[in-house]
Coordinates of C-alpha atoms in Angstrom, one line a residue:
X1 CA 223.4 137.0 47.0
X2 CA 226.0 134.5 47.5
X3 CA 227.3 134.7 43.9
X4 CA 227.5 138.7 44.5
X5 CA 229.5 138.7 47.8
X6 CA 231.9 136.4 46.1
X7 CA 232.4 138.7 42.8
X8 CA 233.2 141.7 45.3
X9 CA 236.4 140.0 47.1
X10 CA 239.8 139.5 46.6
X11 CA 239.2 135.7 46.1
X12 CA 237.2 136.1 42.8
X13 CA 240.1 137.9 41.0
X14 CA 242.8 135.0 42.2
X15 CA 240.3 132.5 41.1
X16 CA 240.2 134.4 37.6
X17 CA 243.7 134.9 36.9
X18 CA 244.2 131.3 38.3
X19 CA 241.8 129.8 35.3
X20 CA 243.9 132.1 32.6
X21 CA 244.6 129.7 29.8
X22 CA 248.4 130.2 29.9
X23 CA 248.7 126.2 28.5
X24 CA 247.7 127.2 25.5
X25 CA 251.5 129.1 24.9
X26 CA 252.9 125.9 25.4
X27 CA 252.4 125.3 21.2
X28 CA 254.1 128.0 20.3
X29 CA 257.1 127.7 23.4
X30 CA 257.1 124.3 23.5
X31 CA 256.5 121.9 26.8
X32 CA 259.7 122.9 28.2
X33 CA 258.4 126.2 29.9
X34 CA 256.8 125.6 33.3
X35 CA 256.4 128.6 34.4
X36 CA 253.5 129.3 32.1
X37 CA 251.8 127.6 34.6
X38 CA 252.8 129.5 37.4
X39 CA 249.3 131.6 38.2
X40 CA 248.3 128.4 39.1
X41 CA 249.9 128.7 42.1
X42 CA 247.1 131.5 43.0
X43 CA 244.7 128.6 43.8
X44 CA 246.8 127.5 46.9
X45 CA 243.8 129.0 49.5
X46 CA 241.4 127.4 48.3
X47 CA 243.2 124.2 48.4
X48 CA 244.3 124.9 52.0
X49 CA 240.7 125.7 53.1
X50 CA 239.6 122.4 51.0
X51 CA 242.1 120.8 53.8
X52 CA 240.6 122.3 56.5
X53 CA 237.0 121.6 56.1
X54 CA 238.1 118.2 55.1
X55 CA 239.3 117.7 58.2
X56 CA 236.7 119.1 60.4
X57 CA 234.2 116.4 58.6
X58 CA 236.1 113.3 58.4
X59 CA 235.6 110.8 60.6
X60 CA 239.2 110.1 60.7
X61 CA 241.4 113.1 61.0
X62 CA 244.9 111.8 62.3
X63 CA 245.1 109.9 59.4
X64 CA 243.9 112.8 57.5
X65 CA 246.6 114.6 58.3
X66 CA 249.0 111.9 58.2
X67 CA 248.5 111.8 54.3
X68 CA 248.1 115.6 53.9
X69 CA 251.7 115.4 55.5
X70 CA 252.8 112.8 53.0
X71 CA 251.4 115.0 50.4
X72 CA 253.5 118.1 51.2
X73 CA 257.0 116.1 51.1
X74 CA 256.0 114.5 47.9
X75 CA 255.1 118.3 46.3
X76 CA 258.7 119.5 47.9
X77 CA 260.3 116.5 46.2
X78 CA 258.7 116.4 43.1
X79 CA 259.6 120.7 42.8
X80 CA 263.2 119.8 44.1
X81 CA 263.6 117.5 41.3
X82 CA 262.1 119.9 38.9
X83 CA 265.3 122.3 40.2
X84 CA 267.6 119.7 39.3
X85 CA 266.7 119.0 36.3
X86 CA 266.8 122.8 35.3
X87 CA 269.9 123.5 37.1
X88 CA 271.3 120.5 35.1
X89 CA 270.4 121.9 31.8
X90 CA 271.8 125.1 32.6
X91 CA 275.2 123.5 33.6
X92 CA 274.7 121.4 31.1
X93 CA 274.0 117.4 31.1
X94 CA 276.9 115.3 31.6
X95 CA 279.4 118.1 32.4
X96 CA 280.1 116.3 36.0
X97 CA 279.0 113.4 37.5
X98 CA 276.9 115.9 40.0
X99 CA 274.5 117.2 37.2
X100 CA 272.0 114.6 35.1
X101 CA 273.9 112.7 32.5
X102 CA 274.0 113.3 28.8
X103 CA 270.8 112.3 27.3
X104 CA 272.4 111.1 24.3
X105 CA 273.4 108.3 26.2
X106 CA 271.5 105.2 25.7
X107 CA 267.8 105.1 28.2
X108 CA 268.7 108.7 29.4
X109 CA 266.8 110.4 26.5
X110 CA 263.2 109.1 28.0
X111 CA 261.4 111.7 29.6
X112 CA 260.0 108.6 32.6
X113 CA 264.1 108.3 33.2
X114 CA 264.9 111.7 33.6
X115 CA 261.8 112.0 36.3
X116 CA 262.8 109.1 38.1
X117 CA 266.4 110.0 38.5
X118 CA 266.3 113.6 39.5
X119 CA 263.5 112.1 41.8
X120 CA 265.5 109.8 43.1
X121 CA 268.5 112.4 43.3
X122 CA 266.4 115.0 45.0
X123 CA 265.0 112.1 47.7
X124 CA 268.4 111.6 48.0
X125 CA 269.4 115.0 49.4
X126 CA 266.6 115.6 51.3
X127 CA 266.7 113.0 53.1
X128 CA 270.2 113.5 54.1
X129 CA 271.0 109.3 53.6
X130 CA 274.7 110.8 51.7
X131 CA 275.5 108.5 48.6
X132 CA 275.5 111.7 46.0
X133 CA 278.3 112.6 44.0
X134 CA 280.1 115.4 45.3
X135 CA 279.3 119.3 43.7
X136 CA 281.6 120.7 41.2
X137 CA 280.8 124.0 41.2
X138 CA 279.5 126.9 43.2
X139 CA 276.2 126.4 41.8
X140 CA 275.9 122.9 42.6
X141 CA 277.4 124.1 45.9
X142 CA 274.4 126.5 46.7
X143 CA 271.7 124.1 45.6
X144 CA 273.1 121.1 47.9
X145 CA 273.5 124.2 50.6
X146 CA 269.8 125.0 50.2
X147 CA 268.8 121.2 50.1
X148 CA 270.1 120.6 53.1
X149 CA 268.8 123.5 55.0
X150 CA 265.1 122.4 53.9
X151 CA 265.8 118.9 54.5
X152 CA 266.3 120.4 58.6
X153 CA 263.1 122.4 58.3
X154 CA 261.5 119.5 56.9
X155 CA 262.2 116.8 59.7
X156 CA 261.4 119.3 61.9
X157 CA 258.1 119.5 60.4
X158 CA 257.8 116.0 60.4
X159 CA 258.4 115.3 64.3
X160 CA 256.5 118.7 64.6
X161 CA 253.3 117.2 62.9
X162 CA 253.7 113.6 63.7
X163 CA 254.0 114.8 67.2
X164 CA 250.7 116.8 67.1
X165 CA 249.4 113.5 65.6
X166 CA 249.9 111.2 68.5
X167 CA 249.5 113.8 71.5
X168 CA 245.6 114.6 69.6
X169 CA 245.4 110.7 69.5
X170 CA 246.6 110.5 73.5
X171 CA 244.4 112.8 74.2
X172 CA 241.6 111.3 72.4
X173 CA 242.0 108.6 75.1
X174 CA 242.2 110.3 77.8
X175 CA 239.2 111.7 77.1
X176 CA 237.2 108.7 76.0
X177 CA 238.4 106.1 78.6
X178 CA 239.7 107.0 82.5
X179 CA 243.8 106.8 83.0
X180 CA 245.2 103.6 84.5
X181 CA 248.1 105.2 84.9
X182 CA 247.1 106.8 88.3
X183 CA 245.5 103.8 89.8
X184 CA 248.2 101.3 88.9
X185 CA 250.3 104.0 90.6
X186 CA 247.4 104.2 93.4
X187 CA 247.6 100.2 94.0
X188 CA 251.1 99.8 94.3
X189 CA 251.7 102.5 96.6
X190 CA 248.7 101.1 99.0
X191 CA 250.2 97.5 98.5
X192 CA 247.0 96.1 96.6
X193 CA 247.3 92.7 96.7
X194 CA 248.2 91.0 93.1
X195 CA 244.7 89.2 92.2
X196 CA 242.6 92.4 92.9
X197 CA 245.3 94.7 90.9
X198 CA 245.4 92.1 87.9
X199 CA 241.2 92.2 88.1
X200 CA 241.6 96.3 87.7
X201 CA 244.3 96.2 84.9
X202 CA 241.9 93.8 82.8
X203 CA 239.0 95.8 83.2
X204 CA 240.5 98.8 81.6
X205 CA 242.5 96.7 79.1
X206 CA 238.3 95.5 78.2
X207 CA 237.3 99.1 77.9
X208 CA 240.2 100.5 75.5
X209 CA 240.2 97.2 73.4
X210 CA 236.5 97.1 72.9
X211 CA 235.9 100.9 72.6
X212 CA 233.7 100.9 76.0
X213 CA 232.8 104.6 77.4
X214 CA 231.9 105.3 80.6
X215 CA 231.8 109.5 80.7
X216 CA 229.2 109.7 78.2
X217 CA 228.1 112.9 79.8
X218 CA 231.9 114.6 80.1
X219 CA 232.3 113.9 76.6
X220 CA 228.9 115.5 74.9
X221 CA 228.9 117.9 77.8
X222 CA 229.9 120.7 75.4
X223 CA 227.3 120.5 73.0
X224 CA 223.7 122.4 73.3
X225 CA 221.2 120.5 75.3
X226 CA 219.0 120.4 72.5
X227 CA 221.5 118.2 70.4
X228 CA 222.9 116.2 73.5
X229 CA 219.2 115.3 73.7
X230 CA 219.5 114.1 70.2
X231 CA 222.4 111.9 70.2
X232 CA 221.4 110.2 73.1
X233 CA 218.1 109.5 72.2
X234 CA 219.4 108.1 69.3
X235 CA 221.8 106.0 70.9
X236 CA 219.9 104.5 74.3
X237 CA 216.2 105.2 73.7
X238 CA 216.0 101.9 72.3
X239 CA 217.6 100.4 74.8
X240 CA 215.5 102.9 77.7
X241 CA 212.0 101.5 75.5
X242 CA 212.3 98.4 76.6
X243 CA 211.9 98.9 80.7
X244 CA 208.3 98.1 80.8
X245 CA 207.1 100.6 83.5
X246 CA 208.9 103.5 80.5
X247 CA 206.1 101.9 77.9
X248 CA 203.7 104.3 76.6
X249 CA 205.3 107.4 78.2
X250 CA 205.7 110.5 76.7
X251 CA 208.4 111.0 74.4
X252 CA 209.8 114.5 76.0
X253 CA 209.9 112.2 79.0
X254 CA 211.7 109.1 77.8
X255 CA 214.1 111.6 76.5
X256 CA 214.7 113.5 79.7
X257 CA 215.2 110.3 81.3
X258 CA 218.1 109.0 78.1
X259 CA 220.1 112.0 79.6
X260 CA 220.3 110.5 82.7
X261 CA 221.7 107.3 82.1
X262 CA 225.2 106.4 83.3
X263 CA 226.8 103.7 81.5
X264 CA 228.7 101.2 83.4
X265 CA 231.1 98.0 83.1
X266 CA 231.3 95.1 85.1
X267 CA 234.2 92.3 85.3
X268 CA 233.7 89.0 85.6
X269 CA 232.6 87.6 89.2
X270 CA 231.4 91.1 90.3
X271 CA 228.3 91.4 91.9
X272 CA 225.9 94.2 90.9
X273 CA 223.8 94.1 93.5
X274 CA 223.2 92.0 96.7
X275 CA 220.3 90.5 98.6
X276 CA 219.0 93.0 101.3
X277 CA 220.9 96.0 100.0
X278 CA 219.4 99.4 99.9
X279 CA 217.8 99.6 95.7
X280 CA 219.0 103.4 94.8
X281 CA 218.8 102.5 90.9
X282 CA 218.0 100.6 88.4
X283 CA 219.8 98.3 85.5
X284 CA 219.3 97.8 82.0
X285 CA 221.7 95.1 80.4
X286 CA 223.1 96.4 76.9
X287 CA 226.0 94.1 76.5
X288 CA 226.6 91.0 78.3
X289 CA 225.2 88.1 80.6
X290 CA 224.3 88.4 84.3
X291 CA 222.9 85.5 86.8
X292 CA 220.7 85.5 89.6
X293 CA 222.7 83.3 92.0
X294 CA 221.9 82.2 95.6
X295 CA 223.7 83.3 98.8
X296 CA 226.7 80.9 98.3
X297 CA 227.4 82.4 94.7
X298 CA 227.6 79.4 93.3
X299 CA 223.9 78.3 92.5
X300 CA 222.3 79.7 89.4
X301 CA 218.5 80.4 89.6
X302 CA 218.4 82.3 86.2
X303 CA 220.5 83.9 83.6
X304 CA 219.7 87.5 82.1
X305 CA 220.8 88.4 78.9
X306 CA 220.8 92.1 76.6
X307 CA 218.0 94.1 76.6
X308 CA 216.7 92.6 80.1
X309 CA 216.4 95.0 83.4
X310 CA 215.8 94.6 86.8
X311 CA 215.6 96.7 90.0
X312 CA 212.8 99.1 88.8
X313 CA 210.5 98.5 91.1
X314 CA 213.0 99.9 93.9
X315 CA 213.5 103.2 92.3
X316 CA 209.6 104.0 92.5
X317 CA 208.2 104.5 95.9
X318 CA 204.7 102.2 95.8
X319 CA 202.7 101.7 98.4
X320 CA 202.2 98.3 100.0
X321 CA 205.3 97.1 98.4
X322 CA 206.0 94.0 100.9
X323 CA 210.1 94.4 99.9
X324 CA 210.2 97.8 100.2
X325 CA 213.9 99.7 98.6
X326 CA 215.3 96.1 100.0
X327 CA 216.9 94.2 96.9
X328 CA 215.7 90.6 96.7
X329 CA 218.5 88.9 94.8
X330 CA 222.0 88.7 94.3
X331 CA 222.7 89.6 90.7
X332 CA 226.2 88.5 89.5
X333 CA 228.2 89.4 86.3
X334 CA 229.1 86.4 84.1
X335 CA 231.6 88.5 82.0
X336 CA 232.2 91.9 81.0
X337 CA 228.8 93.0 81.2
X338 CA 227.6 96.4 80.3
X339 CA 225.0 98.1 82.0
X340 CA 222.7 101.5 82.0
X341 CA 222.3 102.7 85.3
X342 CA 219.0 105.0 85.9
X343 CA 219.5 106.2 89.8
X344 CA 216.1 107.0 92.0
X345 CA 217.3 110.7 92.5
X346 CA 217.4 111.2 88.5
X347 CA 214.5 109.6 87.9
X348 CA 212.4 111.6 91.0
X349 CA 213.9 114.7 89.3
X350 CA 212.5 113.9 85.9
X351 CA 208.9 113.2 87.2
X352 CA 208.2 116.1 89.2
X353 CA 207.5 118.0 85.8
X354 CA 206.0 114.7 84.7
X355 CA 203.1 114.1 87.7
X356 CA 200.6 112.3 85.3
X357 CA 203.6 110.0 84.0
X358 CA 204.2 109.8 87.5
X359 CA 200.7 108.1 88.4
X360 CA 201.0 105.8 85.1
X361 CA 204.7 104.4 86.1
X362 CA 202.9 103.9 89.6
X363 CA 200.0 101.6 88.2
X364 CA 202.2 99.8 85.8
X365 CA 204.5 99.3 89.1
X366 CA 201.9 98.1 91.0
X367 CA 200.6 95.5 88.3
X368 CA 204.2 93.8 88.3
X369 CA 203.9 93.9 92.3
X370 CA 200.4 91.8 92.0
X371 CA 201.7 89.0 89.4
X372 CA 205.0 88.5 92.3
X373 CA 202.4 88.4 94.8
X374 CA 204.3 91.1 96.9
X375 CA 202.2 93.6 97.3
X376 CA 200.2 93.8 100.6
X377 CA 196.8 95.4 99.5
X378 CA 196.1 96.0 103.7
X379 CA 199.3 98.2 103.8
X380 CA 198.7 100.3 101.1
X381 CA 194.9 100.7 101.7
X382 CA 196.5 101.8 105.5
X383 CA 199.3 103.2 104.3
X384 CA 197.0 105.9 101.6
X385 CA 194.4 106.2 104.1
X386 CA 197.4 107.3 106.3
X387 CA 198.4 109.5 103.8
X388 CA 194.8 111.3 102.9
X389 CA 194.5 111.9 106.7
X390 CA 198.0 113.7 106.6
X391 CA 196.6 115.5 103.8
X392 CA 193.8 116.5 106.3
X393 CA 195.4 117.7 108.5
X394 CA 197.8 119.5 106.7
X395 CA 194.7 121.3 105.1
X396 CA 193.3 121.8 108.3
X397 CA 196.8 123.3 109.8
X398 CA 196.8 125.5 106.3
X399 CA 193.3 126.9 106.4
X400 CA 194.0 127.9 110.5
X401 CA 197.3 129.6 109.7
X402 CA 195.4 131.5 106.9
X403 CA 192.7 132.8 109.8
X404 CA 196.0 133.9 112.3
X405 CA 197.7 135.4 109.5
X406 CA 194.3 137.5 108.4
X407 CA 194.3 138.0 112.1
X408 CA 197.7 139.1 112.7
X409 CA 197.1 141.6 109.8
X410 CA 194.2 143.1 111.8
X411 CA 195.9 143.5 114.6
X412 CA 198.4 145.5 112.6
X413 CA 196.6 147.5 111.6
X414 CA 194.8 148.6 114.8
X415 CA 198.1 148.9 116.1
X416 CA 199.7 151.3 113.9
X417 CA 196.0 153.6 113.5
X418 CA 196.4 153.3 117.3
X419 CA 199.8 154.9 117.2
X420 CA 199.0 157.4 114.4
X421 CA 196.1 158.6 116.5
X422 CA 198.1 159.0 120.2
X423 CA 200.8 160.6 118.0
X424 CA 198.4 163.1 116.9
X425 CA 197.4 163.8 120.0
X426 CA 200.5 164.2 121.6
X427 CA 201.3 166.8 118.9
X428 CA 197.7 168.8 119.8
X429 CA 198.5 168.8 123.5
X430 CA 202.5 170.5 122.4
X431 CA 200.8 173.3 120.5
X432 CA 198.3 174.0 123.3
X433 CA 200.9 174.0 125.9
X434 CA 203.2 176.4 123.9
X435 CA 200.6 179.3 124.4
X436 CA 200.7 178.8 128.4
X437 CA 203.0 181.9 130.0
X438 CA 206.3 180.9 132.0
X439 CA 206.4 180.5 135.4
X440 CA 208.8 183.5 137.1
X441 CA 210.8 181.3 139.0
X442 CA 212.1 179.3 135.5
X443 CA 212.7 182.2 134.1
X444 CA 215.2 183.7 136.3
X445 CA 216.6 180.3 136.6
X446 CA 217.5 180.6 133.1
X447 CA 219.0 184.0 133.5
X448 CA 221.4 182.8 136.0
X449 CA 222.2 179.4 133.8
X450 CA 223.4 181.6 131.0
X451 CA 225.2 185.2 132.3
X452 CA 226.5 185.8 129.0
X453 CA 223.6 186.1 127.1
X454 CA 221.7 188.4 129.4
X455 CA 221.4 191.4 127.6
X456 CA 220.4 189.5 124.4
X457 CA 217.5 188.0 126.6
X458 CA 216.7 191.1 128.0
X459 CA 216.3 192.8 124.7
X460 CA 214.1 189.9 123.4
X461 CA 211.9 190.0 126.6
X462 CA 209.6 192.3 124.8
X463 CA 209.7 190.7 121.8
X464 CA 208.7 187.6 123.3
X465 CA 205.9 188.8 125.4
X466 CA 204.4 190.1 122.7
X467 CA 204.3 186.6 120.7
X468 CA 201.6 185.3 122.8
X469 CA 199.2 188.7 122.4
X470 CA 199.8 188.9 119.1
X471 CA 198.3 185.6 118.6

């Protein structure tokens, strides 16, 4: 189907009459005819959609086009030169010192001699570096004209493409790692003192020169969910299997939970988390060494190294947990460290699709609690009979507002067959009362109320008495 779409476009018929064997007229017209090969030429789409795919796939496309670019001025050169030569043997060789000397003159005859120097003489005038002989005649006149006027388009192309180069490159950057710019700008105008604005400056001097990203999600945001999954399963999941409470979980979970992970970067001397502080998330070391110090900062109780994690047990409510969300430990970055970051809210999110998973993390949770001997057994037996009495009760207050709501509804109903039923009454007592005769007294009150319809009321009198007998 493929190959009989293609046969029925314009594309087939330039590919044809691009593979015409028009070399084979070079053995009867000799090799000095290039424009036998001129239908050649037709193959120039394909060549720039061969570009364009090529740089949609590589994995390095400035430099891509950098060479492309490279490409395209040697091709104008190379055709330039071809000019010269031709123009040269039209004028004829050695006629001026403008057009290529006589080949009769010794190492001008070579054919390697007469490319190089018309290649050399064409570089020459496009460029614009001068140091040509000047043109004889109005021929040479017009092609030095027309050289120069494509050497002008040329540079402009140049700065036109080299400037698209390094603004795709800047903002390459800017989207991989966060602009100092603004928060150099930021410190000096708040008078940051020098130590702390030198600490800032070398962190993002450590995350351009070592490639560090910390907008993971901004960067992937545009692609489907399905293959953002993907790519970061295949970049963190390793990392995210590690966390023991995350062992044995289901894969659709571990990979919900991969797309929640923020990476971050820590300077040396910075503390990640403090003693007493409220535990919102949890750390997994990728790169890097932290140290569990004492109060004073200075005392080292333990080292933690890549592929370690800590603070999980704060991000999972448990029962009887003797800490509670307090941390227990100072945790202090030796270096640049460079950390995953898994936050409570994220992680609550995940698991309410996830209850079984849920229970699991809970258990495994509550082993680690037993081997640090803080978990208080008393509280949490309290604490979930606490919570199955609430359950009670809240049963109990569900069940009694089903009875006042079946009640309500009762009453409703009553009420509005109540109301239908008066309302029919009240309409049985109008008809009745419409076949009781007028009082006199109301009816001359209306005649004197309305003078000006007398006569019509008089006529109707009749009419109207005899209503109620003919009913």
């Amino acid at each position: 189907r493929i190959a009989g779409r293609y046969v029925r476009t314009w594309s087939f018929l330039l590919d044809l009459a691009s593979l015409v064997p028009t070399d084979a007229l070079y053995a009867r017209l000799g090799p000095h005819t290039p424009t036998l090969r001129l239908n050649r030429f037709l193959r120039a789409p394909r060549l720039f959609e061969a570009f364009d795919r090529t740089e949609t796939r590589t994995a390095h496309p400035n430099a891509f086009r950098i060479a492309k670019l490279m490409l395209y001025i040697f091709v104008v050169i190379h055709w330039n030169s071809c000019l010269y030569f031709a123009l040269s043997r039209y004028l004829g060789f050695g006629r001026d010192v403008w057009v290529y000397p006589d080949p009769a003159r010794p190492g001008f005859e070579r054919l390697r001699r007469q490319y190089l120097y018309s290649f050399y003489f064409s570089t020459l005038i496009l460029t614009t570096v001068g140091d040509t002989p000047m043109p004889a005649r109005e021929e040479e006149y017009l092609f030095m004209v027309g050289d120069f006027l494509l050497a002008v388009m040329g540079f402009a192309t140049i700065m036109g493409s080299m400037s698209s180069v390094i603004y795709n490159m800047n903002t390459a950057d800017a989207a991989f790692y966060p602009d100092h710019a603004l928060v150099k700008k930021y410190m000096k105008l708040q008078h940051v003192n020098r130590r702390l604005e030198r600490r800032v400056i070398d962190w993002y001097q450590h995350l351009q020169i070592n490639k560090k990203m910390t907008n993971e999600v901004a960067i992937l945001q545009h692609l489907p969910e399905r293959l953002r999954a993907e790519v970061a399963v295949s970049v963190h999941l390793s990392t995210l299997s590690r966390v023991q409470i995350f062992q044995n979980c289901e894969a659709s979970l571990l990979e919900e939970l991969v797309l929640k992970l923020q990476p971050q970067t820590y300077s040396p001397g910075e503390y990640v988390c403090r003693k007493g502080d409220i535990g919102r998330e949890m750390y997994i070391i990728r790169e890097g060494q932290l140290a569990v110090v004492a109060d004073d900062g200075v005392t080292q109780y333990a080292v933690l190294g890549a592929g370690l994690y800590f603070g999980e047990i704060s991000i999972i409510n448990i029962k009887g947990n003797m800490s509670g969300n307090r941390r227990t430990a100072n945790i202090k970055s030796l270096g640049y460290s460079d950390l995953f970051c898994l936050s409570k809210e994220d992680l609550r999110e995940v698991l309410s699709e996830y209850p079984q998973a849920q229970t699991v993390m809970e258990e495994k949770g509550r082993e680690i609690l037993l081997k640090m001997n803080k978990l208080d057994v008393n509280a949490e037996a309290a604490e979930i009979a606490l919570q199955e009495a609430t359950e009670s009760r809240l049963k109990g207050l569900d069940q009694q507002l089903d009875d006042l709501q079946t009640k309500f509804a009762r009453l409703l109903a009553e009420l509005e067959s109540s109301a239908l039923k008066i309302a029919y009454r009240i309409e049985r007592l109008e008809w009745q009362t419409r076949e009781w005769p007028m009082p006199e007294g109301v009816v001359e009150a209306d005649d004197e109320s309305e003078p000006g319809e007398g006569t019509s009321k008089a006529e109707e009198g009749p009419l109207g008495q005899e209503g109620p007998s003919g009913l």
